[in-house]
Every structure is written in C-alpha cells, then in structure tokens.
Coordinates of C-alpha atoms in Angstrom, one line a residue:
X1 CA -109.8 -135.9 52.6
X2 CA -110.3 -137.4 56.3
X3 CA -109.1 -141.3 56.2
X4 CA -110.8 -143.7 58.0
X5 CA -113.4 -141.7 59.9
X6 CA -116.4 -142.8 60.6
X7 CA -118.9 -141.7 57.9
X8 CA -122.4 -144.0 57.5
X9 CA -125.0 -145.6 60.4
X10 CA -122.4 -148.3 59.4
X11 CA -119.5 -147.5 60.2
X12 CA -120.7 -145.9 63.9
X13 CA -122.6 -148.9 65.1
X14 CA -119.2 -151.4 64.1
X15 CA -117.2 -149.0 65.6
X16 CA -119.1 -149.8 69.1
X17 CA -121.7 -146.5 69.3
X18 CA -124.9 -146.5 70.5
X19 CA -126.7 -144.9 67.7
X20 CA -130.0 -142.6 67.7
X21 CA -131.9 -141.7 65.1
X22 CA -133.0 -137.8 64.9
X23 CA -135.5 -135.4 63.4
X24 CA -134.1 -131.9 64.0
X25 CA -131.7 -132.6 66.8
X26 CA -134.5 -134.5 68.6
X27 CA -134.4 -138.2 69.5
X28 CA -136.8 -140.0 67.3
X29 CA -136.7 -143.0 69.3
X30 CA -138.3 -143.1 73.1
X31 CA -135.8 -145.5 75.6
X32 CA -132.5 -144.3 74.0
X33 CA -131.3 -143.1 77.8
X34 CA -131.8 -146.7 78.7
X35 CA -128.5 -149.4 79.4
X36 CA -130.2 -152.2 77.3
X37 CA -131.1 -149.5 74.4
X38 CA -129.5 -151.0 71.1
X39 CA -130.0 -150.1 67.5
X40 CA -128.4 -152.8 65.0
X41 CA -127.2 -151.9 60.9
X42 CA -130.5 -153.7 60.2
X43 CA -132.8 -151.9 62.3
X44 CA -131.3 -148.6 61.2
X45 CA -131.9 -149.6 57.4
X46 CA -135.5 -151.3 57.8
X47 CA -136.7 -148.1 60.1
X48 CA -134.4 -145.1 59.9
X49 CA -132.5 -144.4 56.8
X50 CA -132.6 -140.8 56.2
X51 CA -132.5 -139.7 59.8
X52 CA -129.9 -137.7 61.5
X53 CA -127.2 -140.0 63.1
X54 CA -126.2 -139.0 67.1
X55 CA -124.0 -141.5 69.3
X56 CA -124.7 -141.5 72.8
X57 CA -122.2 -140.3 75.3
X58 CA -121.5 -142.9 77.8
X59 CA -117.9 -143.1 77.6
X60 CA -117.0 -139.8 75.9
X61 CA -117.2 -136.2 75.8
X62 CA -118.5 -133.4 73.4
X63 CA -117.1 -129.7 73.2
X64 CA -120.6 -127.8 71.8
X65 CA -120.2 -124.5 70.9
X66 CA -122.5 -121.9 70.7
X67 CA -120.6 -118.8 70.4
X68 CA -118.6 -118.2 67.4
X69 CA -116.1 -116.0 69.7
X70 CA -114.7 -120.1 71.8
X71 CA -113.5 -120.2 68.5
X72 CA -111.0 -117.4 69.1
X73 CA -109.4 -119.1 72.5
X74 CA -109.8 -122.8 72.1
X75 CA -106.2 -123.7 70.8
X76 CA -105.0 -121.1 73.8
X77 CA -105.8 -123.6 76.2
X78 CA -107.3 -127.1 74.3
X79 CA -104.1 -129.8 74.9
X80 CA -105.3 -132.3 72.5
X81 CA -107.8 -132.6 69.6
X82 CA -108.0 -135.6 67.5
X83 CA -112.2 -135.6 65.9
X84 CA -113.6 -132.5 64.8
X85 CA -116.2 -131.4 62.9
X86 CA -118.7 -128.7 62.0
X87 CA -120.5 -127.5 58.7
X88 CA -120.0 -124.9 56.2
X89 CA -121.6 -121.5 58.3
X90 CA -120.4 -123.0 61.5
X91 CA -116.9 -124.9 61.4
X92 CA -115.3 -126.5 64.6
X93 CA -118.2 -126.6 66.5
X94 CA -117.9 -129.9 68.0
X95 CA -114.7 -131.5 69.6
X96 CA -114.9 -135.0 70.8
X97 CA -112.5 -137.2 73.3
X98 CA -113.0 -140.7 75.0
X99 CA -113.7 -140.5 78.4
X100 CA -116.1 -139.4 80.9
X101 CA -117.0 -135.6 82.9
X102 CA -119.9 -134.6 84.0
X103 CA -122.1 -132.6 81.9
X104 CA -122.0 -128.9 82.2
X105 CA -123.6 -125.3 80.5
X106 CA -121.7 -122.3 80.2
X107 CA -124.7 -119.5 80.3
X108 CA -124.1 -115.9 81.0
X109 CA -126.0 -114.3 83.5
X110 CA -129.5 -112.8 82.5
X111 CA -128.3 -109.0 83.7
X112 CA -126.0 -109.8 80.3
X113 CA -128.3 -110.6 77.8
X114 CA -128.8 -107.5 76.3
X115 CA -125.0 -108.3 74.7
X116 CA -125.9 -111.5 73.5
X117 CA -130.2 -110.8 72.3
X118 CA -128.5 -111.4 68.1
X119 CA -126.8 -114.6 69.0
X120 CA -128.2 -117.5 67.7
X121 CA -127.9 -119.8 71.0
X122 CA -128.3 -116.4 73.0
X123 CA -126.6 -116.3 76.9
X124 CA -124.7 -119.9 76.1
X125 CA -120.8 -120.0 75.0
X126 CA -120.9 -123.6 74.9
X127 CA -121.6 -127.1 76.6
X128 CA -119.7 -130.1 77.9
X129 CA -121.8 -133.1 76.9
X130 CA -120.9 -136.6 78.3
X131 CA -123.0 -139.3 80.0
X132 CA -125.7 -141.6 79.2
X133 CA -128.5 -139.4 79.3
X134 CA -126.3 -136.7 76.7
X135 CA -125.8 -137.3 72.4
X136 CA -124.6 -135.4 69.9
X137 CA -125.0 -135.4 65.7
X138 CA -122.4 -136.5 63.9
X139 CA -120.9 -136.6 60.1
X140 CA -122.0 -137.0 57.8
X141 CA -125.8 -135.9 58.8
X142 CA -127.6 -133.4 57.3
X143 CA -128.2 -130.6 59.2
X144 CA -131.7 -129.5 60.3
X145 CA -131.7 -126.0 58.7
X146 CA -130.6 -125.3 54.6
X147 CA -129.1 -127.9 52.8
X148 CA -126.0 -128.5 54.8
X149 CA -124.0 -131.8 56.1
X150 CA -122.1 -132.1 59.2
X151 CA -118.7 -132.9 58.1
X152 CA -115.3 -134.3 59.7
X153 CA -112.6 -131.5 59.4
X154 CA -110.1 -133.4 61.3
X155 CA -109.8 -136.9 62.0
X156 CA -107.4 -139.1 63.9
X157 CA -109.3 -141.0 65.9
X158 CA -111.3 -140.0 68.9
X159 CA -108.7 -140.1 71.5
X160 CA -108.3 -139.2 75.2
X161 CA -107.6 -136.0 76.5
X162 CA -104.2 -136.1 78.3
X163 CA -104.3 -137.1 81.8
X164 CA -101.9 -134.8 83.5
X165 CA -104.6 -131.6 82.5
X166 CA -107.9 -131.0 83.6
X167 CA -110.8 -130.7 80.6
X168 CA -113.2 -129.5 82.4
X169 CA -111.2 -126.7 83.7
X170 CA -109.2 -125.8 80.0
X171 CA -113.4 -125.3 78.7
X172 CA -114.1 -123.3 81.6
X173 CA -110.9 -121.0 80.8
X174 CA -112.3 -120.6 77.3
X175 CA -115.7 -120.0 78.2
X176 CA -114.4 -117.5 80.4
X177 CA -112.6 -115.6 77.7
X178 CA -114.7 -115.5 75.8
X179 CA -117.6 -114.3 78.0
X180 CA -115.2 -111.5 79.2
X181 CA -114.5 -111.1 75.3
X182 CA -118.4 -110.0 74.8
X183 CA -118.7 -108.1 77.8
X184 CA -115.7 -106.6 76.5
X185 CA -115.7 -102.1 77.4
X186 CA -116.1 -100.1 74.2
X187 CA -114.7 -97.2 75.9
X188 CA -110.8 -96.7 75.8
X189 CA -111.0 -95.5 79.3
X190 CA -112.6 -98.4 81.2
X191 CA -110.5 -101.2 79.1
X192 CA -107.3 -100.5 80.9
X193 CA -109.2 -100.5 84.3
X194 CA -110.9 -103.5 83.3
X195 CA -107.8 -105.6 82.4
X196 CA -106.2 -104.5 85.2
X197 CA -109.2 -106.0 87.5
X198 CA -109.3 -109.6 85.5
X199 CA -105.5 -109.3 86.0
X200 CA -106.6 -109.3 89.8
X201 CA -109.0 -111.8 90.1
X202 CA -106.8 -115.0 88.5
X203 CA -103.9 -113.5 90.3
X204 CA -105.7 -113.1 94.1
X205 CA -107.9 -116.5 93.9
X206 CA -106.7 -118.7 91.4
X207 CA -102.8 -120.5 90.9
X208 CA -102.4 -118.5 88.2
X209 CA -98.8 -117.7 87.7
X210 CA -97.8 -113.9 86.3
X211 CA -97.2 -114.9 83.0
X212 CA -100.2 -117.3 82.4
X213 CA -102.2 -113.9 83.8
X214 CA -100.2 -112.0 81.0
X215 CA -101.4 -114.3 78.3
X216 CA -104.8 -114.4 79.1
X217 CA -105.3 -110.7 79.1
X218 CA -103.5 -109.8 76.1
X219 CA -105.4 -112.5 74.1
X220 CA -108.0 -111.5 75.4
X221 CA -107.7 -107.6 74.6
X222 CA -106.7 -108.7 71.1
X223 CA -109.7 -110.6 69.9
X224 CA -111.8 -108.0 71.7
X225 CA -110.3 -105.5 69.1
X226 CA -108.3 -103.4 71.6
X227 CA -106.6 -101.0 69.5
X228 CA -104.1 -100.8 72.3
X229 CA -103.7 -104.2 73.0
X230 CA -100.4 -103.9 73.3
X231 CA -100.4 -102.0 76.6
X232 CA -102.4 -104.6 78.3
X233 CA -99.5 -107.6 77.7
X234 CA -98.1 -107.3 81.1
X235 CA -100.9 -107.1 83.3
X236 CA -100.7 -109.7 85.3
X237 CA -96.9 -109.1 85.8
X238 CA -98.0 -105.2 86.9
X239 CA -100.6 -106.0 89.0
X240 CA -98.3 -108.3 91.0
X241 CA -96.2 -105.3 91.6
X242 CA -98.9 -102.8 92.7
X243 CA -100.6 -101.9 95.7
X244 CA -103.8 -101.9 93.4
X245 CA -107.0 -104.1 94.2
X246 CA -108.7 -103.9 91.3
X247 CA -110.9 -107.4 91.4
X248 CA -114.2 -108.1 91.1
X249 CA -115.7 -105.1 92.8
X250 CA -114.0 -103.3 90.2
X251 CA -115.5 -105.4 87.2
X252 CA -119.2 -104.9 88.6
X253 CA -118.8 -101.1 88.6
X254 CA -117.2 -100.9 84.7
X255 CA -120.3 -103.6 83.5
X256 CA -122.9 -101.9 85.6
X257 CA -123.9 -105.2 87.5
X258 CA -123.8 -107.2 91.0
X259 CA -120.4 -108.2 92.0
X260 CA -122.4 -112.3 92.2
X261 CA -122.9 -112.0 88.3
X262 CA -119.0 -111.1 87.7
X263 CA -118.5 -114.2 90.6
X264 CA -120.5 -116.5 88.4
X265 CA -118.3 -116.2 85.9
X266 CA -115.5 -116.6 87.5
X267 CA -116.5 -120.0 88.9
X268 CA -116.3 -121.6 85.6
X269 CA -112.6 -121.8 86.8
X270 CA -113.2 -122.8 89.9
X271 CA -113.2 -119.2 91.9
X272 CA -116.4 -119.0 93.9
X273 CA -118.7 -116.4 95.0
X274 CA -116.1 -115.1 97.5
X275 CA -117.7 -111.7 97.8
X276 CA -120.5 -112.8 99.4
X277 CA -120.5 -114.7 103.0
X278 CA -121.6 -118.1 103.2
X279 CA -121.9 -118.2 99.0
X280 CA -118.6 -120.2 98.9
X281 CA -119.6 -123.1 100.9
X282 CA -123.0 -123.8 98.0
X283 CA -121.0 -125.6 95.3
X284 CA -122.5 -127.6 91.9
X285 CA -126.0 -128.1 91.6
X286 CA -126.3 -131.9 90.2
X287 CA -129.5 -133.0 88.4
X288 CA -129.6 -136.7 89.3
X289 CA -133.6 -136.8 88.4
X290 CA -136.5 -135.6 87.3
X291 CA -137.0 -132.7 90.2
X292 CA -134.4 -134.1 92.2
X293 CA -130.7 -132.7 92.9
X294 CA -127.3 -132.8 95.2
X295 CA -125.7 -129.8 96.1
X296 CA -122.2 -130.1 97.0
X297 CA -121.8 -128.3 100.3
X298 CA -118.6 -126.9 101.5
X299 CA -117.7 -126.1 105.4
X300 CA -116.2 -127.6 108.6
X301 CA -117.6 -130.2 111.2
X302 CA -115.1 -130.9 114.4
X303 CA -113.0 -128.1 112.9
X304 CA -112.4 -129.9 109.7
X305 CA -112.8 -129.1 106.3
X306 CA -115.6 -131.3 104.9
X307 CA -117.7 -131.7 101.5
X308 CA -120.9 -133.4 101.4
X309 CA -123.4 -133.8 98.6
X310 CA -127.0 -132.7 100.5
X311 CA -130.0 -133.8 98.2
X312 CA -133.0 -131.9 97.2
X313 CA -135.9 -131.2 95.5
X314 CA -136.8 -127.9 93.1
X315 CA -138.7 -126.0 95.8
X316 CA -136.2 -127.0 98.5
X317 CA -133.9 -125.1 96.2
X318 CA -135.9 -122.0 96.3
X319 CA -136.7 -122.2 99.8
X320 CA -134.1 -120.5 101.8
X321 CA -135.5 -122.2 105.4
X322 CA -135.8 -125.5 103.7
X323 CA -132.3 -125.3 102.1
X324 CA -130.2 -124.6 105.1
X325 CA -132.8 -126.9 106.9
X326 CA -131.7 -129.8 104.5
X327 CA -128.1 -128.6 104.9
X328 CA -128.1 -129.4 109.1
X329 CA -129.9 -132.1 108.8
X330 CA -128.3 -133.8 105.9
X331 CA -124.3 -132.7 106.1
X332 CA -124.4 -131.6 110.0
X333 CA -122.6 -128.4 108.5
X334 CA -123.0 -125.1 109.6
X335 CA -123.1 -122.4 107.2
X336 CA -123.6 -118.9 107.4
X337 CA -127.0 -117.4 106.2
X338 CA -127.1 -115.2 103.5
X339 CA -129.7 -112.2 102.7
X340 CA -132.9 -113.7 100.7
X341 CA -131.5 -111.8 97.6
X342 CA -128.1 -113.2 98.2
X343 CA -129.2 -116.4 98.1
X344 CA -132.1 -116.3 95.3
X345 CA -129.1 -114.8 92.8
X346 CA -126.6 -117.9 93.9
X347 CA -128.6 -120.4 93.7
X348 CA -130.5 -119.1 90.8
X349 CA -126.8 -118.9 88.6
X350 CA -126.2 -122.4 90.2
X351 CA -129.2 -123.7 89.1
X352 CA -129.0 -122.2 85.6
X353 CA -125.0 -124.0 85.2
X354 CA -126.5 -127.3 87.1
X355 CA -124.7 -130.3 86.1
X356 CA -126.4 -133.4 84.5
X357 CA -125.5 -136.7 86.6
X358 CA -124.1 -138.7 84.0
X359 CA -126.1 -141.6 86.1
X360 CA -129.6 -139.5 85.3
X361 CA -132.5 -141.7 86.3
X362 CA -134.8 -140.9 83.5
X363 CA -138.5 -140.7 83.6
X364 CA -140.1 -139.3 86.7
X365 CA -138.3 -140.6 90.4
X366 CA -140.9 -139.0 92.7
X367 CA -143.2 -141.0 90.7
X368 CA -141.1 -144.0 90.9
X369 CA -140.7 -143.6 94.5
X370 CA -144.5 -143.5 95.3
X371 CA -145.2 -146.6 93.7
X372 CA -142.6 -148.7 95.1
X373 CA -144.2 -147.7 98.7
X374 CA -147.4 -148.4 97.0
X375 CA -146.4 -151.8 96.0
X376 CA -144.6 -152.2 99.5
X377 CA -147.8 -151.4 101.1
X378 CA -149.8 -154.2 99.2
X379 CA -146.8 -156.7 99.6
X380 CA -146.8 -156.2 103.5
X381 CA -150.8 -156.3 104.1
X382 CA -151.3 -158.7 100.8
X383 CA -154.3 -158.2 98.8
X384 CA -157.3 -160.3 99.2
X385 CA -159.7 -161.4 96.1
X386 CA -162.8 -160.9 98.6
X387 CA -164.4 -157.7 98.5
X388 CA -165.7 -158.2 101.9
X389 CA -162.0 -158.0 103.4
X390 CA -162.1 -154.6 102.4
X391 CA -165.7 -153.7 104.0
X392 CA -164.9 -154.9 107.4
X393 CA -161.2 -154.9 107.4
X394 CA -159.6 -152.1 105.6
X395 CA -157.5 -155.1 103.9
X396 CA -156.8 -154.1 100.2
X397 CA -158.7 -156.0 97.6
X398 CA -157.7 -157.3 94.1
X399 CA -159.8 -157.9 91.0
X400 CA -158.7 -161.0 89.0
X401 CA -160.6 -160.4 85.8
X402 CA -160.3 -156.6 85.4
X403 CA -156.2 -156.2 87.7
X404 CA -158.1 -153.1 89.8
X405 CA -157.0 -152.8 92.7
X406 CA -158.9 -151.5 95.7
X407 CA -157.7 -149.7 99.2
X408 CA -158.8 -147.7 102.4
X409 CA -157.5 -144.3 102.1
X410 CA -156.5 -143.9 105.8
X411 CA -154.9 -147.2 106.1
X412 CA -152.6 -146.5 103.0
X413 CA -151.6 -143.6 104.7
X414 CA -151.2 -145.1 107.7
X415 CA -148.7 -147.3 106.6
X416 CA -146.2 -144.6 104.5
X417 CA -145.9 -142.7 108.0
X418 CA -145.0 -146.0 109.5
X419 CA -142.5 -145.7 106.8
X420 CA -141.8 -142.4 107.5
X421 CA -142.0 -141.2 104.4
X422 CA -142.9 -137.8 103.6
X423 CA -146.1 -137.6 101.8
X424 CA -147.6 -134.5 102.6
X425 CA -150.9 -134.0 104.0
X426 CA -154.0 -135.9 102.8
X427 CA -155.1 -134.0 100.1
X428 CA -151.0 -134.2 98.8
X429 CA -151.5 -138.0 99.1
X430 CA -154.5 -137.8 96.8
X431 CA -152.9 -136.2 94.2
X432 CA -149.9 -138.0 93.9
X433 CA -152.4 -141.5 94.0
X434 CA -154.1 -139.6 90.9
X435 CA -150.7 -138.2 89.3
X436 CA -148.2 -141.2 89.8
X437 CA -150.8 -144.1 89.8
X438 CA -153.6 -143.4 87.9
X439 CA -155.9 -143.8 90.7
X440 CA -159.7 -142.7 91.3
X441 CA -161.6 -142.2 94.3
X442 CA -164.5 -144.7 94.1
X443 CA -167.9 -143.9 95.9
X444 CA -169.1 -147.4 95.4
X445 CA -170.9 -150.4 97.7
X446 CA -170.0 -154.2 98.4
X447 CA -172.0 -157.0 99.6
X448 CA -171.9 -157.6 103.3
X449 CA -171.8 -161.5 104.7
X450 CA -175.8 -160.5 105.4
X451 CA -175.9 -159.9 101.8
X452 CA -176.4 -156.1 101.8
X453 CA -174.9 -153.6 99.6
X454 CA -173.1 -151.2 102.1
X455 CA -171.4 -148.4 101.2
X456 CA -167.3 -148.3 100.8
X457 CA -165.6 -145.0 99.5
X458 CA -162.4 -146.7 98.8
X459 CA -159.5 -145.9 96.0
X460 CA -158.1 -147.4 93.3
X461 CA -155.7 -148.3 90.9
X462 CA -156.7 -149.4 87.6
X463 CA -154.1 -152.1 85.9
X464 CA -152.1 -152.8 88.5
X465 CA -149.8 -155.7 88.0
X466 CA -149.9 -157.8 91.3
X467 CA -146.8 -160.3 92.3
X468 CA -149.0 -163.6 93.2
X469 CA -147.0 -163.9 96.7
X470 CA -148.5 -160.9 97.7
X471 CA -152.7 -162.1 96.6
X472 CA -154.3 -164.6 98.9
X473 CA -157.1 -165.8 96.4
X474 CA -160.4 -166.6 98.9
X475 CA -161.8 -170.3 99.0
X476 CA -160.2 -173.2 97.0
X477 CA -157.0 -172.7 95.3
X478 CA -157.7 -172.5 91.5
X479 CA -156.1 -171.2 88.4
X480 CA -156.2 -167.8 87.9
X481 CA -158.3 -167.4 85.1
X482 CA -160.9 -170.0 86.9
X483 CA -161.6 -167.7 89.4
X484 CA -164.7 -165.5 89.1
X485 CA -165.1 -161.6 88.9
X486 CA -165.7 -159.7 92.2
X487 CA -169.0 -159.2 92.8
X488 CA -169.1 -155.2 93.1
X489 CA -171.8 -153.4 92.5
X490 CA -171.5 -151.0 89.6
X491 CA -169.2 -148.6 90.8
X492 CA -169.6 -144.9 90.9
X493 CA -165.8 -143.3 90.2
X494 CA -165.4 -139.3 91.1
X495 CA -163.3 -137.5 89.3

C-alpha cells in the first residue's frame, strides 16, 4: 500500500496542481498552457469525471521512458527518487521531482532506426518533461489502451533532486547507456574493440575518472548480454594505460555510420561534435515559439570565450548562408564554416533533441508579431470613420456598425519599413495580411465630396477591435452606437 499519495482529481488540485483533463494522452481542454488556466474540484466533477488526470509542469520535472532498456541503468546513476509510478506491462516509467529544467528528447539518430523499427516509441529512450507548456498522466488514471490504471509504486512525496548533482546530466548518462546498450555488437570480435573505444571517449572529453569509466562499461556489457563481460570491467583503467586511440572514429566504423551520429550521442553528456570543425561552437536548439528558436552559440570575440543565444526562424535553421549570417550579425562571433552536409546532419540531430523553452509562447508569434505592427500602424496614423479620408488620403478607415477596417496597401507597407521590420516582399505582405489577419483585398468604390463613386482597391480586416484613442469619429461627437454606417457601395471582395 502507498500512504498518502495523491490518488483522485481531489486530492491533486488541494495538493496545489494544475489539473488537465485528457482523452488518450491529449489535452481535452484548449488554454491549459496559459498562467491564468485553473480547473477547480467543482469544475472537474460538473464537466470532467471520467477523464484522464495530468498535472502541469511548471515547477517540476518528469523522467518518461520509452525504452524498456533506462530501466536497466536508472538506479546506476538516478541520486534520489521519491514518486514513481507506471502500470502493469510498463512499471517505473515515470519518475517525478520538484523543480525546474528545461525540457529535453533523447532520440537516436535516423541511420539507427533499423535497431529500434519493433519498439513501441521507436528512435526515443526517454524525455525530460518540465515547464508550463509540458504535463504528464498521473495515478490513478486509466490508461488509454486495455483496461489498465496508472498506479503509484513508490511514494514519499515528490521531492527535490539533490542539489550538489546535475539531473539533467544523470538522464543523459542513462540515455546514453542505454542507447550504446541497443546498438550494442552481436559479434564477439567487435565488442572488445567497441568497449575499448566508449572507454576512450568519456576518458579523452569528459571528467570521467578511470573508475567511473570502469563502471559504465561493465554495466553496460552486462545488460547487453556480453557473455564475456567480465573482460570488459577494467576498461577505462586499461585504456588510460595504452597508447590506444580508439574513440569515436572507432565506434563509426564497428556501427557502420558517420562519426556525427556516434557525436550526437555522446552530447547527451555534454561532449560535442568535436570531430567536425566549427560543429562544437552550435550548441542547444531552444524552441521558444511557434517557428521560432535560440541557438546557443559558442566561440571567442576580443579573444575571449563567449556564449550567446542567436535567434531564428525554421528556414534560417536550414539555410546555411542565413544561419552563419544570423550568427555575425546577432553574436558578432566568428565561426568556422562547415561543408553543406556537415551542417545539414548537425543541425538536423540538433533540431530533432531541441529543447522546449519552459517560457513557450503558445499559439502562433509570427502571427502575434504582425498584428501588433498592424495595430501600431493604425494607432500612429488613427483611423477615421469617413470613407473619403481613405479616397484622397490613404488614411485608414473604420466602420462603426460592422468593426471592418479599411487600408491602402502601399502605405501599410510603408509604415513597417519605417519600422524596419522584415516583411518580405509585397506579395509576402499579402499573405501574411490574409494568414495572420483575416484580411481580403477589396475591389470596391466610395463616394467622392462631388458625390461620385470612384474606385478604391483597398484591404481589409474584418472584426477588428479598435482602441477609441486611436478612431477620430467625423462631425459631432456622438455615442458610438448613434453614429451611422459608412456609406460604401456594395463592395466587391477578391479572394
């Protein structure tokens, strides 16, 4: 029996958890990534009994694993473990602390795959979840497939994990493992050689001392099934004594693959892609955004060591020119170009780990962006309830009964490059008026002061909610819902 856990919607939400309601693992609830986003014991029983329960992870951190083999290494290197829980065909599959990391995947590289095609969660070991935009299931839910519940299998509180050690790096250690564990040789004659080369790695670029590398290699042959397991328990003290310099050179040939994919996994313990120049100085990829990441760049200015997060878009990421472009311009650091396969590989395996920003800005920023410089742009020129304004004067105009707004293509886009902001060309201004505004292109006409209908291809934005400050209202000063409709002619809207 676990004592005191936290079992029912209940007890989670008066113990202080954000609570979220899921269908198969999926939020049932839109807004759950939100600050202000609350769910109280009476919503939960009016609206949601019978769902799964997940707490958010603002202030703590979930161990998710995928692969069956973490279970082998976890209590090599795990310092502290106070909540757990799993079900019946999957125990000790989640792990949770207080406290807060940044979110990261541990995903083979694709030239593995092959070794992991059966697995259920395929090329990932396992997940560090933690941040506001991350939540996990808890006991006692049922789980999505057969007629299991998630259940507590130890309990004694949910804790912090010690300060003196570093969780993210005792989970990289295990992922490690246990990635090295499935890529594991099946032939006796490459297992010594490949021992012998892990032995090499931890010892030449990590602070590993000779009998931590010792350890790690003979678990490691052990729960590979070594039958000689025993011959690779001093590996790490051998290797220290040789002129050998077996590494990672020597992995790549025994698993038939790039020396970058054997890198990759080596820098879930913080050993980067040494083996190829300039790789080392392109760090974490950090998803802050929809479409929108830092990179952590590594290199020297003044001849100084410096770090500097550069930020990006996706197809700055796959744009070699652009990248190294965004790295001068940003960071001032120099760093020395790779080859264009190079570079796709590393920054495709960075990509692939990237990091969620445990500040994520949900929904769409670009979008965001664009209509803060939208409602800039009518704040600064003001919008006018007289049609007119817009015929002779380019001056955007606002409808009153129906909240369109109205605008000269040429002088909106006059104003963002004022602004200097990046846009695009015309036609990229279009479609993100379309895409991020919900605007049409209107091939309409508007009484002149003679008037005469004159013609006036403008845009505009349907439902757009105006601050009064920025709408000068033409003649006398009436309420709002006094004032009468624009007189436009029926308008013609292309699509």
């Amino acid at each position: 029996m676990i004592k005191n856990a936290p079992i029912t919607y209940k007890d989670w939400i008066e113990a202080g958890f954000v609570l979220i309601p899921c269908d198969n693992k999926q939020s049932a609830v839109s807004r759950w990534s939100k600050p202000d986003f609350k769910i109280t014991v009476q919503d939960w029983e009016n609206n949601h009994i019978g769902k799964q329960m997940s707490i958010r992870l603002e202030n703590h951190i979930d161990l998710d694993v995928d692969n069956n083999k973490v279970k082998f290494f976890i209590n090599k290197h795990i310092k502290h473990k106070s909540a757990v829980w799993g079900r019946k065909n999957s125990p000790g599959s989640h792990y949770l602390w207080e406290g807060k990391v940044e979110a990261k995947k541990f995903i083979l590289p694709d030239v593995f795959k092959e070794k992991v095609e059966k697995e259920k969660h395929g090329a990932t070991i396992c997940e560090i979840r933690s941040g506001m935009g991350h939540y996990t299931v808890v006991p006692e839910s049922k789980y999505h497939v057969g007629d299991e519940t998630i259940e507590w299998e130890e309990y004694n509180g949910i804790t912090t994990y010690p300060k003196e050690y570093d969780i993210t790096m005792d989970i990289g250690k295990i992922a490690l493992q246990t990635a090295l564990c499935i890529l594991y040789p099946a032939t006796t004659g490459n297992r010594d050689k490949y021992c012998t080369a892990i032995a090499g790695v931890l010892l030449k670029h990590g602070s590993w001392t000779t009998e931590q590398v010792d350890l790690f290699v003979h678990d490691l042959a052990i729960h590979s099934k070594d039958d000689e397991a025993f011959k690779r328990n001093k590996k790490g003290t051998s290797h220290s004594k040789s002129d050998r310099q077996f590494g990672i050179s020597t992995l790549a040939e025994i698993l038939r693959c790039d020396k970058k994919d054997v890198a990759t996994l080596f820098s879930w313990i913080g050993i980067g892609y040494a083996t190829v120049e300039g790789s080392s100085a392109i760090g974490d990829i950090i998803e802050y955004a929809q479409n929108k990441y830092e990179v952590r760049i590594s290199g020297t200015r003044n001849g100084e060591s410096v770090q500097s997060l550069v930020k990006m878009d996706g197809p700055t990421l796959r744009d070699m020119r652009k990248f190294y472009d965004e790295v001068i311009k940003q960071a001032q650091i120099w760093i020395p170009r790779m080859k264009a396969a190079d570079f796709e590989t590393i920054v495709k395996n960075k990509f692939e780990e990237r990091i969620k920003s445990k500040d994520y800005i949900e929904g769409n920023a670009i979008a965001e962006e664009f209509r803060t410089y939208l409602d800039k742009y009518i704040s600064k020129k003001q919008a006018s309830t007289d049609p007119k304004q817009l015929l002779d004067f380019n001056m955007p105009v606002f409808d009153l009964k129906k909240s369109h707004l109205d605008f000269n293509l040429v002088h909106f886009e006059d104003y963002l490059r004022e602004q200097k902001y990046n846009f695009g060309d015309r036609n990229d201004l279009k479609k993100s008026i379309q895409d991020y505004a919900g605007g049409k292109k209107i091939n309409g006409k508007i009484k002149d002061e003679g008037g005469n209908w004159r013609s006036c291809v403008h845009w505009r934005v349907f439902n757009y909610k105006i601050d009064q400050k920025d709408l000068i209202i033409e003649g006398q000063v009436v309420k709002q819902e006094e004032v009468k409709a624009i007189d436009f002619e029926a308008d013609k809207i292309e699509n």
